[in-house]
């Protein structure tokens, strides 16, 4: 199964997803998301999306659409079923949203996702042994622990960003000026 997701970056919540067979190219699967993309976005594509047809169609279908291609290695994914992918997307959104919802004035991207998920999985693994009347108490405990997963605030930069030159493999030959 192949999945292409569209994610809103400030909150880290998936906004759309498309699925198809692993035999179908990611660019073809991504075409299913074109109609669901709102106008005036800046879309970041993974390195594997070097299809001028897809990028042109993406940009010309809506109004004021722009895109970027980051230069990084793509991730490897195992073959999974469509139902499992939807389950992963739902769990991701539930964890991000519910943990942030438990706290006031905290956005979902301000939480430690991996630690939150590990805590929730650990706590829910004992849920089958809990009597049905105590389930609301367990959920309340999960929500009360959300504060423990808030990321520390980043301090402001004390120095400006700068692009550093990469070292040259070979010395640069300079032209000699004769007088």
PDB file of C-alpha atoms in Angstrom:
ATOM      1  CA  UNK A   1       0.000   0.000   0.000  1.00  0.00           C
ATOM      2  CA  UNK A   2       1.290   3.490  -0.845  1.00  0.00           C
ATOM      3  CA  UNK A   3       0.118   6.575   1.046  1.00  0.00           C
ATOM      4  CA  UNK A   4       0.688  10.286   0.373  1.00  0.00           C
ATOM      5  CA  UNK A   5      -0.277  12.721   3.137  1.00  0.00           C
ATOM      6  CA  UNK A   6      -0.851  16.427   3.238  1.00  0.00           C
ATOM      7  CA  UNK A   7       0.003  17.943   6.619  1.00  0.00           C
ATOM      8  CA  UNK A   8      -0.507  21.387   8.097  1.00  0.00           C
ATOM      9  CA  UNK A   9       2.946  22.244   9.424  1.00  0.00           C
ATOM     10  CA  UNK A  10       2.215  24.636  12.279  1.00  0.00           C
ATOM     11  CA  UNK A  11       0.043  22.122  14.156  1.00  0.00           C
ATOM     12  CA  UNK A  12       1.516  18.930  12.616  1.00  0.00           C
ATOM     13  CA  UNK A  13      -1.932  17.555  11.825  1.00  0.00           C
ATOM     14  CA  UNK A  14      -2.642  15.664   8.587  1.00  0.00           C
ATOM     15  CA  UNK A  15      -5.312  17.444   6.529  1.00  0.00           C
ATOM     16  CA  UNK A  16      -5.679  14.921   3.695  1.00  0.00           C
ATOM     17  CA  UNK A  17      -4.393  11.520   2.611  1.00  0.00           C
ATOM     18  CA  UNK A  18      -4.526   9.406  -0.534  1.00  0.00           C
ATOM     19  CA  UNK A  19      -3.896   5.665  -0.866  1.00  0.00           C
ATOM     20  CA  UNK A  20      -3.181   3.281  -3.712  1.00  0.00           C
ATOM     21  CA  UNK A  21      -1.266   0.151  -4.544  1.00  0.00           C
ATOM     22  CA  UNK A  22       2.505   0.094  -4.084  1.00  0.00           C
ATOM     23  CA  UNK A  23       2.714  -0.398  -7.860  1.00  0.00           C
ATOM     24  CA  UNK A  24       1.328   3.130  -8.391  1.00  0.00           C
ATOM     25  CA  UNK A  25       3.784   6.040  -8.366  1.00  0.00           C
ATOM     26  CA  UNK A  26       3.691   8.568  -5.503  1.00  0.00           C
ATOM     27  CA  UNK A  27       3.172  11.322  -8.063  1.00  0.00           C
ATOM     28  CA  UNK A  28      -0.014   9.622  -9.299  1.00  0.00           C
ATOM     29  CA  UNK A  29      -1.256   9.181  -5.715  1.00  0.00           C
ATOM     30  CA  UNK A  30      -0.387  12.825  -4.935  1.00  0.00           C
ATOM     31  CA  UNK A  31      -2.574  13.965  -7.842  1.00  0.00           C
ATOM     32  CA  UNK A  32      -5.568  12.840  -5.757  1.00  0.00           C
ATOM     33  CA  UNK A  33      -4.711  15.563  -3.221  1.00  0.00           C
ATOM     34  CA  UNK A  34      -4.676  18.434  -5.735  1.00  0.00           C
ATOM     35  CA  UNK A  35      -8.415  19.092  -5.465  1.00  0.00           C
ATOM     36  CA  UNK A  36      -8.245  19.038  -1.636  1.00  0.00           C
ATOM     37  CA  UNK A  37      -5.470  21.640  -1.447  1.00  0.00           C
ATOM     38  CA  UNK A  38      -6.738  25.108  -0.496  1.00  0.00           C
ATOM     39  CA  UNK A  39      -5.772  28.229  -2.411  1.00  0.00           C
ATOM     40  CA  UNK A  40      -2.803  30.391  -1.348  1.00  0.00           C
ATOM     41  CA  UNK A  41      -0.633  27.624   0.187  1.00  0.00           C
ATOM     42  CA  UNK A  42       3.076  27.008   0.232  1.00  0.00           C
ATOM     43  CA  UNK A  43       3.482  23.251  -0.214  1.00  0.00           C
ATOM     44  CA  UNK A  44       6.674  21.434   0.755  1.00  0.00           C
ATOM     45  CA  UNK A  45       7.219  18.237  -1.213  1.00  0.00           C
ATOM     46  CA  UNK A  46       9.535  15.409  -0.244  1.00  0.00           C
ATOM     47  CA  UNK A  47      12.579  14.712  -2.392  1.00  0.00           C
ATOM     48  CA  UNK A  48      10.846  11.932  -4.351  1.00  0.00           C
ATOM     49  CA  UNK A  49       8.379  14.298  -6.069  1.00  0.00           C
ATOM     50  CA  UNK A  50      10.467  15.308  -9.086  1.00  0.00           C
ATOM     51  CA  UNK A  51       7.580  15.237 -11.557  1.00  0.00           C
ATOM     52  CA  UNK A  52       7.241  18.473 -13.481  1.00  0.00           C
ATOM     53  CA  UNK A  53       3.765  17.369 -14.576  1.00  0.00           C
ATOM     54  CA  UNK A  54       2.603  16.986 -10.967  1.00  0.00           C
ATOM     55  CA  UNK A  55       4.220  20.233  -9.824  1.00  0.00           C
ATOM     56  CA  UNK A  56       2.805  22.188 -12.772  1.00  0.00           C
ATOM     57  CA  UNK A  57      -0.689  20.732 -12.234  1.00  0.00           C
ATOM     58  CA  UNK A  58      -0.421  21.447  -8.476  1.00  0.00           C
ATOM     59  CA  UNK A  59       0.476  25.063  -9.093  1.00  0.00           C
ATOM     60  CA  UNK A  60      -2.018  25.815 -11.872  1.00  0.00           C
ATOM     61  CA  UNK A  61      -5.112  24.104 -10.397  1.00  0.00           C
ATOM     62  CA  UNK A  62      -5.662  26.665  -7.608  1.00  0.00           C
ATOM     63  CA  UNK A  63      -4.891  30.305  -6.931  1.00  0.00           C
ATOM     64  CA  UNK A  64      -1.494  31.490  -5.688  1.00  0.00           C
ATOM     65  CA  UNK A  65      -0.075  27.992  -5.158  1.00  0.00           C
ATOM     66  CA  UNK A  66       3.667  27.688  -4.623  1.00  0.00           C
ATOM     67  CA  UNK A  67       5.851  24.674  -3.875  1.00  0.00           C
ATOM     68  CA  UNK A  68       9.323  23.782  -2.602  1.00  0.00           C
ATOM     69  CA  UNK A  69      11.372  20.578  -2.890  1.00  0.00           C
ATOM     70  CA  UNK A  70      13.667  20.000   0.124  1.00  0.00           C
ATOM     71  CA  UNK A  71      16.923  18.148  -0.482  1.00  0.00           C
ATOM     72  CA  UNK A  72      16.821  15.249   1.945  1.00  0.00           C
ATOM     73  CA  UNK A  73      16.704  11.484   1.722  1.00  0.00           C
ATOM     74  CA  UNK A  74      13.225   9.950   1.583  1.00  0.00           C
ATOM     75  CA  UNK A  75      12.085   7.518   4.240  1.00  0.00           C
ATOM     76  CA  UNK A  76      11.590   3.819   3.613  1.00  0.00           C
ATOM     77  CA  UNK A  77       8.140   2.425   4.364  1.00  0.00           C
ATOM     78  CA  UNK A  78       6.962  -1.147   4.772  1.00  0.00           C
ATOM     79  CA  UNK A  79       3.917  -2.462   2.961  1.00  0.00           C
ATOM     80  CA  UNK A  80       0.791  -2.009   5.087  1.00  0.00           C
ATOM     81  CA  UNK A  81      -2.937  -2.203   4.541  1.00  0.00           C
ATOM     82  CA  UNK A  82      -5.158   0.808   3.881  1.00  0.00           C
ATOM     83  CA  UNK A  83      -7.081   0.258   7.140  1.00  0.00           C
ATOM     84  CA  UNK A  84      -3.827   0.273   9.120  1.00  0.00           C
ATOM     85  CA  UNK A  85      -2.767   3.557   7.493  1.00  0.00           C
ATOM     86  CA  UNK A  86      -6.048   5.212   8.427  1.00  0.00           C
ATOM     87  CA  UNK A  87      -5.587   3.905  11.965  1.00  0.00           C
ATOM     88  CA  UNK A  88      -2.114   5.451  12.153  1.00  0.00           C
ATOM     89  CA  UNK A  89      -3.397   8.803  10.862  1.00  0.00           C
ATOM     90  CA  UNK A  90      -6.304   8.806  13.314  1.00  0.00           C
ATOM     91  CA  UNK A  91      -4.063   7.859  16.244  1.00  0.00           C
ATOM     92  CA  UNK A  92      -1.575  10.586  15.285  1.00  0.00           C
ATOM     93  CA  UNK A  93      -4.309  13.238  15.181  1.00  0.00           C
ATOM     94  CA  UNK A  94      -5.937  12.016  18.397  1.00  0.00           C
ATOM     95  CA  UNK A  95      -2.662  12.117  20.316  1.00  0.00           C
ATOM     96  CA  UNK A  96      -1.651  15.552  18.990  1.00  0.00           C
ATOM     97  CA  UNK A  97      -5.076  17.100  19.435  1.00  0.00           C
ATOM     98  CA  UNK A  98      -6.138  15.453  22.696  1.00  0.00           C
ATOM     99  CA  UNK A  99      -2.876  16.117  24.535  1.00  0.00           C
ATOM    100  CA  UNK A 100      -2.920  19.775  23.469  1.00  0.00           C
ATOM    101  CA  UNK A 101      -6.656  20.063  24.199  1.00  0.00           C
ATOM    102  CA  UNK A 102      -5.985  18.969  27.779  1.00  0.00           C
ATOM    103  CA  UNK A 103      -3.786  22.026  28.204  1.00  0.00           C
ATOM    104  CA  UNK A 104      -4.839  25.607  27.717  1.00  0.00           C
ATOM    105  CA  UNK A 105      -2.798  27.826  25.363  1.00  0.00           C
ATOM    106  CA  UNK A 106      -0.645  24.945  24.111  1.00  0.00           C
ATOM    107  CA  UNK A 107      -0.531  24.062  20.421  1.00  0.00           C
ATOM    108  CA  UNK A 108      -0.169  20.403  19.351  1.00  0.00           C
ATOM    109  CA  UNK A 109       3.318  21.026  17.929  1.00  0.00           C
ATOM    110  CA  UNK A 110       4.498  22.230  21.359  1.00  0.00           C
ATOM    111  CA  UNK A 111       4.271  18.709  22.813  1.00  0.00           C
ATOM    112  CA  UNK A 112       6.771  15.853  22.821  1.00  0.00           C
ATOM    113  CA  UNK A 113       4.951  13.481  20.497  1.00  0.00           C
ATOM    114  CA  UNK A 114       7.069  10.348  20.980  1.00  0.00           C
ATOM    115  CA  UNK A 115       6.985  10.553  24.777  1.00  0.00           C
ATOM    116  CA  UNK A 116       3.238  11.357  24.744  1.00  0.00           C
ATOM    117  CA  UNK A 117       2.545   8.374  22.530  1.00  0.00           C
ATOM    118  CA  UNK A 118       4.662   6.009  24.662  1.00  0.00           C
ATOM    119  CA  UNK A 119       2.856   7.150  27.823  1.00  0.00           C
ATOM    120  CA  UNK A 120      -0.580   6.749  26.247  1.00  0.00           C
ATOM    121  CA  UNK A 121       0.216   3.280  24.893  1.00  0.00           C
ATOM    122  CA  UNK A 122       1.524   2.202  28.306  1.00  0.00           C
ATOM    123  CA  UNK A 123      -1.523   3.537  30.119  1.00  0.00           C
ATOM    124  CA  UNK A 124      -4.022   2.114  27.630  1.00  0.00           C
ATOM    125  CA  UNK A 125      -2.374  -1.313  27.682  1.00  0.00           C
ATOM    126  CA  UNK A 126      -3.804  -1.840  31.179  1.00  0.00           C
ATOM    127  CA  UNK A 127      -7.263  -0.653  30.136  1.00  0.00           C
ATOM    128  CA  UNK A 128      -8.636  -4.186  29.504  1.00  0.00           C
ATOM    129  CA  UNK A 129      -8.004  -4.988  33.182  1.00  0.00           C
ATOM    130  CA  UNK A 130      -9.819  -1.848  34.387  1.00  0.00           C
ATOM    131  CA  UNK A 131     -13.493  -2.060  35.272  1.00  0.00           C
ATOM    132  CA  UNK A 132     -15.731  -0.057  32.886  1.00  0.00           C
ATOM    133  CA  UNK A 133     -16.714   2.355  35.668  1.00  0.00           C
ATOM    134  CA  UNK A 134     -13.079   3.439  36.141  1.00  0.00           C
ATOM    135  CA  UNK A 135     -12.391   4.248  32.458  1.00  0.00           C
ATOM    136  CA  UNK A 136     -13.307   7.964  32.830  1.00  0.00           C
ATOM    137  CA  UNK A 137     -10.849   8.145  35.751  1.00  0.00           C
ATOM    138  CA  UNK A 138      -8.075   6.649  33.576  1.00  0.00           C
ATOM    139  CA  UNK A 139      -8.829   9.141  30.767  1.00  0.00           C
ATOM    140  CA  UNK A 140      -8.781  12.023  33.269  1.00  0.00           C
ATOM    141  CA  UNK A 141      -5.382  10.799  34.509  1.00  0.00           C
ATOM    142  CA  UNK A 142      -4.065  10.787  30.931  1.00  0.00           C
ATOM    143  CA  UNK A 143      -5.262  14.367  30.437  1.00  0.00           C
ATOM    144  CA  UNK A 144      -3.804  15.522  33.751  1.00  0.00           C
ATOM    145  CA  UNK A 145      -0.376  14.159  32.733  1.00  0.00           C
ATOM    146  CA  UNK A 146      -0.307  16.164  29.485  1.00  0.00           C
ATOM    147  CA  UNK A 147       1.666  18.999  31.140  1.00  0.00           C
ATOM    148  CA  UNK A 148       4.638  16.638  31.501  1.00  0.00           C
ATOM    149  CA  UNK A 149       5.028  16.501  27.713  1.00  0.00           C
ATOM    150  CA  UNK A 150       5.173  20.227  26.954  1.00  0.00           C
ATOM    151  CA  UNK A 151       8.385  21.163  25.192  1.00  0.00           C
ATOM    152  CA  UNK A 152      10.501  23.901  26.821  1.00  0.00           C
ATOM    153  CA  UNK A 153      10.222  27.275  25.142  1.00  0.00           C
ATOM    154  CA  UNK A 154      13.019  27.991  22.710  1.00  0.00           C
ATOM    155  CA  UNK A 155      15.212  30.901  23.577  1.00  0.00           C
ATOM    156  CA  UNK A 156      15.672  33.626  21.008  1.00  0.00           C
ATOM    157  CA  UNK A 157      18.711  33.415  18.767  1.00  0.00           C
ATOM    158  CA  UNK A 158      21.615  35.476  19.995  1.00  0.00           C
ATOM    159  CA  UNK A 159      23.278  35.305  16.612  1.00  0.00           C
ATOM    160  CA  UNK A 160      21.861  35.648  13.111  1.00  0.00           C
ATOM    161  CA  UNK A 161      21.568  32.678  10.791  1.00  0.00           C
ATOM    162  CA  UNK A 162      24.414  32.444   8.319  1.00  0.00           C
ATOM    163  CA  UNK A 163      25.220  30.127   5.450  1.00  0.00           C
ATOM    164  CA  UNK A 164      28.651  28.632   5.927  1.00  0.00           C
ATOM    165  CA  UNK A 165      30.830  27.820   2.954  1.00  0.00           C
ATOM    166  CA  UNK A 166      31.516  24.170   2.316  1.00  0.00           C
ATOM    167  CA  UNK A 167      35.207  23.273   2.274  1.00  0.00           C
ATOM    168  CA  UNK A 168      36.651  22.822  -1.211  1.00  0.00           C
ATOM    169  CA  UNK A 169      38.100  19.436  -2.127  1.00  0.00           C
ATOM    170  CA  UNK A 170      40.702  20.923  -4.377  1.00  0.00           C
ATOM    171  CA  UNK A 171      42.536  24.224  -4.105  1.00  0.00           C
ATOM    172  CA  UNK A 172      41.152  27.033  -6.207  1.00  0.00           C
ATOM    173  CA  UNK A 173      43.577  28.282  -8.865  1.00  0.00           C
ATOM    174  CA  UNK A 174      43.812  32.028  -8.915  1.00  0.00           C
ATOM    175  CA  UNK A 175      44.852  33.837 -12.051  1.00  0.00           C
ATOM    176  CA  UNK A 176      48.140  35.615 -11.668  1.00  0.00           C
ATOM    177  CA  UNK A 177      48.031  39.259 -12.559  1.00  0.00           C
ATOM    178  CA  UNK A 178      51.114  40.400 -14.330  1.00  0.00           C
ATOM    179  CA  UNK A 179      52.137  44.035 -14.201  1.00  0.00           C
TER     180      UNK A 179
END
